[in-house]
Coordinates of C-alpha atoms in Angstrom, one line a residue:
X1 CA 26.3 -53.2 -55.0
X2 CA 27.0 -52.1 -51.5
X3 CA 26.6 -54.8 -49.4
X4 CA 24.6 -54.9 -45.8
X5 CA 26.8 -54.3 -43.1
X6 CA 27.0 -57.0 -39.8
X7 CA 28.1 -54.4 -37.4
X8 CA 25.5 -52.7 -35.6
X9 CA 22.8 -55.8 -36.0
X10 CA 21.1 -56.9 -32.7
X11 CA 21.7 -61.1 -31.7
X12 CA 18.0 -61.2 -32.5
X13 CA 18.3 -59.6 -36.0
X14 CA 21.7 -61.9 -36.0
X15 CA 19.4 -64.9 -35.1
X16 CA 16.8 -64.3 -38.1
X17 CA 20.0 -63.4 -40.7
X18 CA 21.5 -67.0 -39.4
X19 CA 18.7 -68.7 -39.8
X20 CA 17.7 -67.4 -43.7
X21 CA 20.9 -68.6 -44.5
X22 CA 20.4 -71.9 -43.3
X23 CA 23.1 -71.8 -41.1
X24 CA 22.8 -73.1 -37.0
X25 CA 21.0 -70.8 -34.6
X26 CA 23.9 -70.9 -32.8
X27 CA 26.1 -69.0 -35.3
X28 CA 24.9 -65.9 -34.2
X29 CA 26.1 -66.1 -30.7
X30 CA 29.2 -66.7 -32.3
X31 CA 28.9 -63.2 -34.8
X32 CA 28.2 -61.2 -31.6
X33 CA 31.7 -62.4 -30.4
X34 CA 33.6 -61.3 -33.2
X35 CA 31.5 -58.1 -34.3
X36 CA 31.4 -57.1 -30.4
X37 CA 34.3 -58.3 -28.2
X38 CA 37.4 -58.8 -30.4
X39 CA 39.5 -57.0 -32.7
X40 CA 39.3 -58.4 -35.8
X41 CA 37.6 -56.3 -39.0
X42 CA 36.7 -58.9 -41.4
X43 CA 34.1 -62.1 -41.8
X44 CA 37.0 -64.1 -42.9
X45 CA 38.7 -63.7 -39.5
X46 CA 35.9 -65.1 -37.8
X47 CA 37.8 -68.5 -37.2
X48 CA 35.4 -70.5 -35.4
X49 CA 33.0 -70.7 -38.4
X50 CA 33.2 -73.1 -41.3
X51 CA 34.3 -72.1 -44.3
X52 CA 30.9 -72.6 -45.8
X53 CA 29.4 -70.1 -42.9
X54 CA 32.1 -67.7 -43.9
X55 CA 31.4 -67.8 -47.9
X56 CA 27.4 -67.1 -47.1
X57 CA 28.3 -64.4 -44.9
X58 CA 30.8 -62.6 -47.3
X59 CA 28.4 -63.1 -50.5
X60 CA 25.6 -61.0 -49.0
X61 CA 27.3 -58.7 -45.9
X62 CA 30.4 -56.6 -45.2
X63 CA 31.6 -56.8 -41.7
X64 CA 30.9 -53.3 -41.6
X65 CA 33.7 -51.3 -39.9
X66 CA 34.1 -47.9 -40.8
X67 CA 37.4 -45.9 -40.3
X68 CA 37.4 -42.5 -39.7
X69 CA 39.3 -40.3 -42.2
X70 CA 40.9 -37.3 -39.9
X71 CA 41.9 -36.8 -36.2
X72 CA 42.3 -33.8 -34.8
X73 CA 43.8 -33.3 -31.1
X74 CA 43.6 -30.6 -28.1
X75 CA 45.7 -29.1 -26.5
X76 CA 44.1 -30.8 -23.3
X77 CA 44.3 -34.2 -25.0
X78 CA 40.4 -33.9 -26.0
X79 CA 40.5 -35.8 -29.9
X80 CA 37.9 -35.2 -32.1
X81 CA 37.3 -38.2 -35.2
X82 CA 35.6 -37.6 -38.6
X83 CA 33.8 -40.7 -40.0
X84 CA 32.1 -41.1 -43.6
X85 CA 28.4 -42.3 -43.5
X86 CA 26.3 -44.1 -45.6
X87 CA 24.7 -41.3 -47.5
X88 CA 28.4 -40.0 -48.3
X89 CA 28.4 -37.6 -45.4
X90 CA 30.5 -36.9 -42.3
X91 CA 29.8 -36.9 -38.4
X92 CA 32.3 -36.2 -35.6
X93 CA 32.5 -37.8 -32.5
X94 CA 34.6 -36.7 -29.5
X95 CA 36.8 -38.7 -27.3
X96 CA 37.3 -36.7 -24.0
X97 CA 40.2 -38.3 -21.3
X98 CA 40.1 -36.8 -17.7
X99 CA 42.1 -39.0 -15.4
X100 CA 41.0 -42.2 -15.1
X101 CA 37.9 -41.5 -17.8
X102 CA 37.9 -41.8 -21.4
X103 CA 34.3 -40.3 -22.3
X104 CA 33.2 -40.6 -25.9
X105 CA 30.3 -38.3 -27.1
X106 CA 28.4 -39.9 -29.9
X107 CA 26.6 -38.3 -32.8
X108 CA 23.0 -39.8 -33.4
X109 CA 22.1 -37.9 -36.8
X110 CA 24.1 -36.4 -40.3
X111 CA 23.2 -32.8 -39.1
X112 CA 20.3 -31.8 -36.9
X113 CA 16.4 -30.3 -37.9
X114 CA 16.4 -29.0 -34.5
X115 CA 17.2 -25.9 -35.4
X116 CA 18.7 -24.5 -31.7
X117 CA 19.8 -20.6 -32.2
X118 CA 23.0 -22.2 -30.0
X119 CA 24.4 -24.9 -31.8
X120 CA 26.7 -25.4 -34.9
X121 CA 25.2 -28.6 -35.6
X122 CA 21.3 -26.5 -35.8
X123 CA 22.7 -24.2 -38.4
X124 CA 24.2 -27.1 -40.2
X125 CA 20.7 -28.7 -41.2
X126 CA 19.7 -31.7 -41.2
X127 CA 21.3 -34.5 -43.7
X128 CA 20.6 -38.5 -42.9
X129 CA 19.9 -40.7 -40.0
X130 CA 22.6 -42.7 -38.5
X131 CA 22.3 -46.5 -38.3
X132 CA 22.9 -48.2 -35.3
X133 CA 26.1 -49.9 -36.8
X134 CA 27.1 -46.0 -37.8
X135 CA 26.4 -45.0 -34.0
X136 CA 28.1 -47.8 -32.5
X137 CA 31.3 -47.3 -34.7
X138 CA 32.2 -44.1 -32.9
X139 CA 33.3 -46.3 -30.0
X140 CA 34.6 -49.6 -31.7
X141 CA 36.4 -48.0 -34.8
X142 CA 38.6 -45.4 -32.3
X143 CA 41.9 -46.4 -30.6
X144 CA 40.9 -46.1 -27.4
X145 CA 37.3 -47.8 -27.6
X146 CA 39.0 -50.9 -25.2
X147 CA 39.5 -47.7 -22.6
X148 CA 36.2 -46.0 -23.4
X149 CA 34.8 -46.0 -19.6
X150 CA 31.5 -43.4 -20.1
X151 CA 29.7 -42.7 -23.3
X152 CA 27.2 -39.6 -23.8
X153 CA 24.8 -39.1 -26.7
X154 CA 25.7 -35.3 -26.7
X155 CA 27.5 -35.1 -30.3
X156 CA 25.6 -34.3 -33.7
X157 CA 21.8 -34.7 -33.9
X158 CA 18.8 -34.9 -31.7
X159 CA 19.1 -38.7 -30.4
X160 CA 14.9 -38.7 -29.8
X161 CA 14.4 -38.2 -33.3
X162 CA 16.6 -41.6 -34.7
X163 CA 14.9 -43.0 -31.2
X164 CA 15.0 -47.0 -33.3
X165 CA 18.9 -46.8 -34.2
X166 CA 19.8 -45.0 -31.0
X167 CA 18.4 -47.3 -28.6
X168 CA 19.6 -50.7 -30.7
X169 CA 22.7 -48.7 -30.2
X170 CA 22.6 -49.1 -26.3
X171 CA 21.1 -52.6 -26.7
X172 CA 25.1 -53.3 -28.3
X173 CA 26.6 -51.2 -25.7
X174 CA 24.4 -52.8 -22.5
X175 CA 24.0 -56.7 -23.4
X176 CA 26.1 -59.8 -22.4
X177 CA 26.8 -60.1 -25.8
X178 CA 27.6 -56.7 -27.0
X179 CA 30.2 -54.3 -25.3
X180 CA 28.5 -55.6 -21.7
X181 CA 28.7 -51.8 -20.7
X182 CA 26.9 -50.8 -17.5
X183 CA 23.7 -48.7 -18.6
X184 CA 24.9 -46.1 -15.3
X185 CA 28.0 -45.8 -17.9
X186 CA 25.9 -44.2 -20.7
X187 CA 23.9 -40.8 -20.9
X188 CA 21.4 -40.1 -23.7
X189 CA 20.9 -36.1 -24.0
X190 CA 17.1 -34.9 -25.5
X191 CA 16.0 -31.3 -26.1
X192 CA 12.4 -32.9 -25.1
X193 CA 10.6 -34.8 -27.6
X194 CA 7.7 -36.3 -25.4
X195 CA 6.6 -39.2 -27.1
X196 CA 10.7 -40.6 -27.5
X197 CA 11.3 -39.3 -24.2
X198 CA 8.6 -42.1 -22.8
X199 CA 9.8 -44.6 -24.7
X200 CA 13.5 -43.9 -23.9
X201 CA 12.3 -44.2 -20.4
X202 CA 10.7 -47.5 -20.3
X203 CA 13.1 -49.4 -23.3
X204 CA 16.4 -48.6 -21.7
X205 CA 18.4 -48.1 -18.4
X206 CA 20.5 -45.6 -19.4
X207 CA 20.8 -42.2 -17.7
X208 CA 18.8 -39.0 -19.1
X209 CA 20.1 -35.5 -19.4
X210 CA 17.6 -33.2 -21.0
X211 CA 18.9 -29.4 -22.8
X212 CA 16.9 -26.8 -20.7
X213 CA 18.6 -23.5 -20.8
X214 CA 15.5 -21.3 -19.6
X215 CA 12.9 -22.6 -17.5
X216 CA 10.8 -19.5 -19.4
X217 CA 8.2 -21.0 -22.1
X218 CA 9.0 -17.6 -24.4
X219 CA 12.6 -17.6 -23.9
X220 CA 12.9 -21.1 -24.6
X221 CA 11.0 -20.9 -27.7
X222 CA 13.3 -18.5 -28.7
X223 CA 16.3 -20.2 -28.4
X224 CA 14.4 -23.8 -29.3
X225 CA 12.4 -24.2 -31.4
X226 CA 11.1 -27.5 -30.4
X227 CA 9.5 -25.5 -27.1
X228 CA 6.3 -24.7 -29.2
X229 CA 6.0 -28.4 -29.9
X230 CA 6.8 -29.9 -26.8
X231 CA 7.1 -27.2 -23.7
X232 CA 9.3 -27.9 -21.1
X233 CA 6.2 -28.3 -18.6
X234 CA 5.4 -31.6 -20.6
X235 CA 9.1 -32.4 -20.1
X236 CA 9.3 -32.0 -16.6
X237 CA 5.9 -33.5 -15.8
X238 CA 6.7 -36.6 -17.3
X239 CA 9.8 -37.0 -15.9
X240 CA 8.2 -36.0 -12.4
X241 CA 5.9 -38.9 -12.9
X242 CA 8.9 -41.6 -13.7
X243 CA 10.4 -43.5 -10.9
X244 CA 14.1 -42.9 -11.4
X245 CA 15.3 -45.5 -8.8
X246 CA 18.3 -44.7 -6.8
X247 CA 20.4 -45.8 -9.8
X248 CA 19.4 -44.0 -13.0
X249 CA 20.0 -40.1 -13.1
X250 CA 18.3 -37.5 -14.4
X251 CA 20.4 -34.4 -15.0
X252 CA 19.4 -30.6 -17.0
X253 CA 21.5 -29.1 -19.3
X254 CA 22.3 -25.3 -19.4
X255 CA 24.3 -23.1 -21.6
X256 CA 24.5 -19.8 -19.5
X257 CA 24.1 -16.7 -21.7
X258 CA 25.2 -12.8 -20.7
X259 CA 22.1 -11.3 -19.8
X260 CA 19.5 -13.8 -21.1
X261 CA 19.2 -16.6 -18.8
X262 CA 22.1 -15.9 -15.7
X263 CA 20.0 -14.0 -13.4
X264 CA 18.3 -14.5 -10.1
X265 CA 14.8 -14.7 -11.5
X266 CA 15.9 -18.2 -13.5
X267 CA 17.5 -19.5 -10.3
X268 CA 13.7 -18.9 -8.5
X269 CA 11.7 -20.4 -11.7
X270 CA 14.2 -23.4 -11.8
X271 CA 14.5 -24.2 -8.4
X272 CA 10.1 -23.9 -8.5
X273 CA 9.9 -26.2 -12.1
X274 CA 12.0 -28.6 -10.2
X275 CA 11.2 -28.8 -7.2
X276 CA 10.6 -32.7 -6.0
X277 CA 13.0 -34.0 -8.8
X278 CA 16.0 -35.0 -7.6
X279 CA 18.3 -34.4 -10.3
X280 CA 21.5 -32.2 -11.4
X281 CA 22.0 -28.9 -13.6
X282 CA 25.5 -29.0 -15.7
X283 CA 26.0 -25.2 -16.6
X284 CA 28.3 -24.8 -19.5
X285 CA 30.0 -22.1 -20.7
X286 CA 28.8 -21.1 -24.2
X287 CA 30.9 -20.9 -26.7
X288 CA 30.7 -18.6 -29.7
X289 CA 29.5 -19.3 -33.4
X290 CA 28.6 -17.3 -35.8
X291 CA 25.7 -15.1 -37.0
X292 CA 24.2 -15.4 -33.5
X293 CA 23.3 -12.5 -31.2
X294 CA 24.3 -14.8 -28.1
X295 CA 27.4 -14.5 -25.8
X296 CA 28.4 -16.7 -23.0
X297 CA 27.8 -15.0 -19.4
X298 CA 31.3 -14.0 -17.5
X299 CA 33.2 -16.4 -14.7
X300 CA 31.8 -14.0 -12.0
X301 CA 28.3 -14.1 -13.2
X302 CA 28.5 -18.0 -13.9
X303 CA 29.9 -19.0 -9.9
X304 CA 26.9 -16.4 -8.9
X305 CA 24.5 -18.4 -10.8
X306 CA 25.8 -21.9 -9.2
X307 CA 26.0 -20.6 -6.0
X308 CA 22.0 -19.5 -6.1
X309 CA 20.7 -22.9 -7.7
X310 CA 22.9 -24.3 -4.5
X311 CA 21.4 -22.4 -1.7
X312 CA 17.8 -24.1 -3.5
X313 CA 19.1 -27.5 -3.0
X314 CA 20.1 -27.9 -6.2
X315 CA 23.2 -30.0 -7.2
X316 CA 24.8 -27.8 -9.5
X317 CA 28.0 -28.2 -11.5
X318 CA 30.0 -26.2 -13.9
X319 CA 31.4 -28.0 -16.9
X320 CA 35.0 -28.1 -17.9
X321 CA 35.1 -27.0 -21.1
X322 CA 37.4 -29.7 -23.5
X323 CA 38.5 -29.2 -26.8
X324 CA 37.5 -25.7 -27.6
X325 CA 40.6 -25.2 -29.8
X326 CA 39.5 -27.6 -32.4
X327 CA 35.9 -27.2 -32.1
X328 CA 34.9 -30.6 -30.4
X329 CA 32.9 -28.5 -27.1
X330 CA 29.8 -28.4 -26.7
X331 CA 28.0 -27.5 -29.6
X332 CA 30.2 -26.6 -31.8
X333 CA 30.2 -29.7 -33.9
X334 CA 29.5 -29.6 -37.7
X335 CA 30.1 -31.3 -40.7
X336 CA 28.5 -28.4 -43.0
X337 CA 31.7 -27.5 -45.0
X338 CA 31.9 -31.5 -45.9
X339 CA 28.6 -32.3 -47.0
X340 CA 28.8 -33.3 -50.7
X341 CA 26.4 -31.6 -52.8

């Protein structure tokens, strides 16, 4: 029998597991600290509890750790980590160092039913949800994860659609007793679901970035799928209507494609969809996979395309492009060739 893992439980869930084991309330307090803040990997390490507190534990729960079973490493120092699931699946999470950042981006799902035309991860499918403890793991289970200084929800999976695990997730990463991260420290990316994107706005602090990519409603439902469902115009108005504070950001995602979605008539519609929003747009170089008719706009083409959103008022960046060479950029993550049938 497998047993329940600690890692990736809340202090409340902590509190009630404490509790049903007839243990002191207090002991939970005490879990936090070793699941959370140091580096041990098993119940019996946990010193401070009795012996008695220790035997409970171990009978019914595992501590829960999971190693990842291949690195891989850029040439630009950009790792990427393969970690074993639950359901006997694979997810990979990249680690991303650029001076005196070490970003990890975090899958959220075993696949993804999202379906993008632009995305490895689309055309993979989608194969299991990921537990908080399994999201969580990306961080604490790498070397780095006491150097880990930003983390992005930008890996495997569409983090609206496993909204539960993904914001118990944060709730580890944000609290005294978890990781004590800064929320400004942690970006959760959405294609657009509505009804996740208001909760993730009112049950966490942490920054929003949403995948645009066209602000056209028929070229958006051609490259997403999820436009007929939710069209951006929902997106945007209920993100117009949230009050962002000078903190929190919001920022738009978008892949620039060769003769799709790089010319001066996108520039007009973007800088009119959002227009009163103070926000960013990351453009990112698109990289190629196959059995898609996209390619990725040229260098020329791209600056062009900054320089117009600009001249709108609109803070525009281009995005470095990390660990092409062993597939960790932007989507190009997939575990398809692992998944055991």
């Amino acid at each position: 029998m497998v047993k329940e893992a600690l890692f990736g439980k809340t202090l409340n869930e902590l509190q009630e597991l404490v509790l049903e084991l007839g243990l002191p309330k207090f002991t939970a307090k005490q879990l936090t600290d070793w699941l959370y803040k140091k580096e041990v990997t098993s119940i019996e390490e946990m010193t401070n509890l009795s012996k008695k507190a220790r035997q409970l534990l171990t009978e019914k729960y595992s501590f829960g750790l999971i190693n990842s079973t291949k690195v891989q490493e850029s040439t630009d120092g950009t790792k990427k980590y393969l970690f074993p699931t639950g359901n006997e699946k694979f997810v990979e999470t990249a680690m991303i160092p650029d001076k005196d950042r070490k970003t990890v981006c975090v899958s959220s799902q075993v696949g993804c039913k999202m379906g993008c035309l632009f995305c490895m991860t689309g055309k993979q499918g989608f194969q299991g949800q990921l537990t908080a403890g399994e999201i969580v793991n990306q961080i604490r289970n790498i070397p780095e994860w006491q150097e880990v200084t930003n983390i992005v929800y930008m890996g495997m999976g569409e983090p609206f659609d496993n909204l539960d695990e993904v914001l118990k997730s944060t709730e580890i990463m944000t609290s005294e007793w978890g990781f004590a991260m800064s929320p400004r420290r942690i970006t959760v990316s959405s294609i657009g679901i509505v009804p996740g994107l208001v909760r993730f706005l009112n049950e966490s602090e942490a920054h929003l970035a949403i995948s645009l990519h066209t602000p056209f409603h028929e070229e958006r439902q051609q490259l997403m799928p999820v436009e007929i469902a939710y069209p951006l115009e929902d997106v945007i108005e209920e993100i117009r209507n949230w009050d962002f504070g000078r903190q929190r950001r919001v920022s738009f995602e978008y892949i620039v494609f060769h003769g799709l979605n790089d010319t001066p008539a996108h520039v007009r519609e973007m800088a009119k969809l959002l227009d009163g929003i103070k926000c960013r747009i990351n453009l990112i170089r698109f990289h190629p996979i196959p059995n898609t008719p996209l390619k990725g706009t040229d260098e020329a083409t791209l600056v062009e395309f900054k320089e117009g959103l600009e001249k709108k008022g609109i803070t525009t960046t281009i995005r470095a492009s990390r660990g092409q060479d062993i597939y960790a950029a932007c989507g190009l993550l997939s575990t398809k060739a692992l998944v055991k049938n």
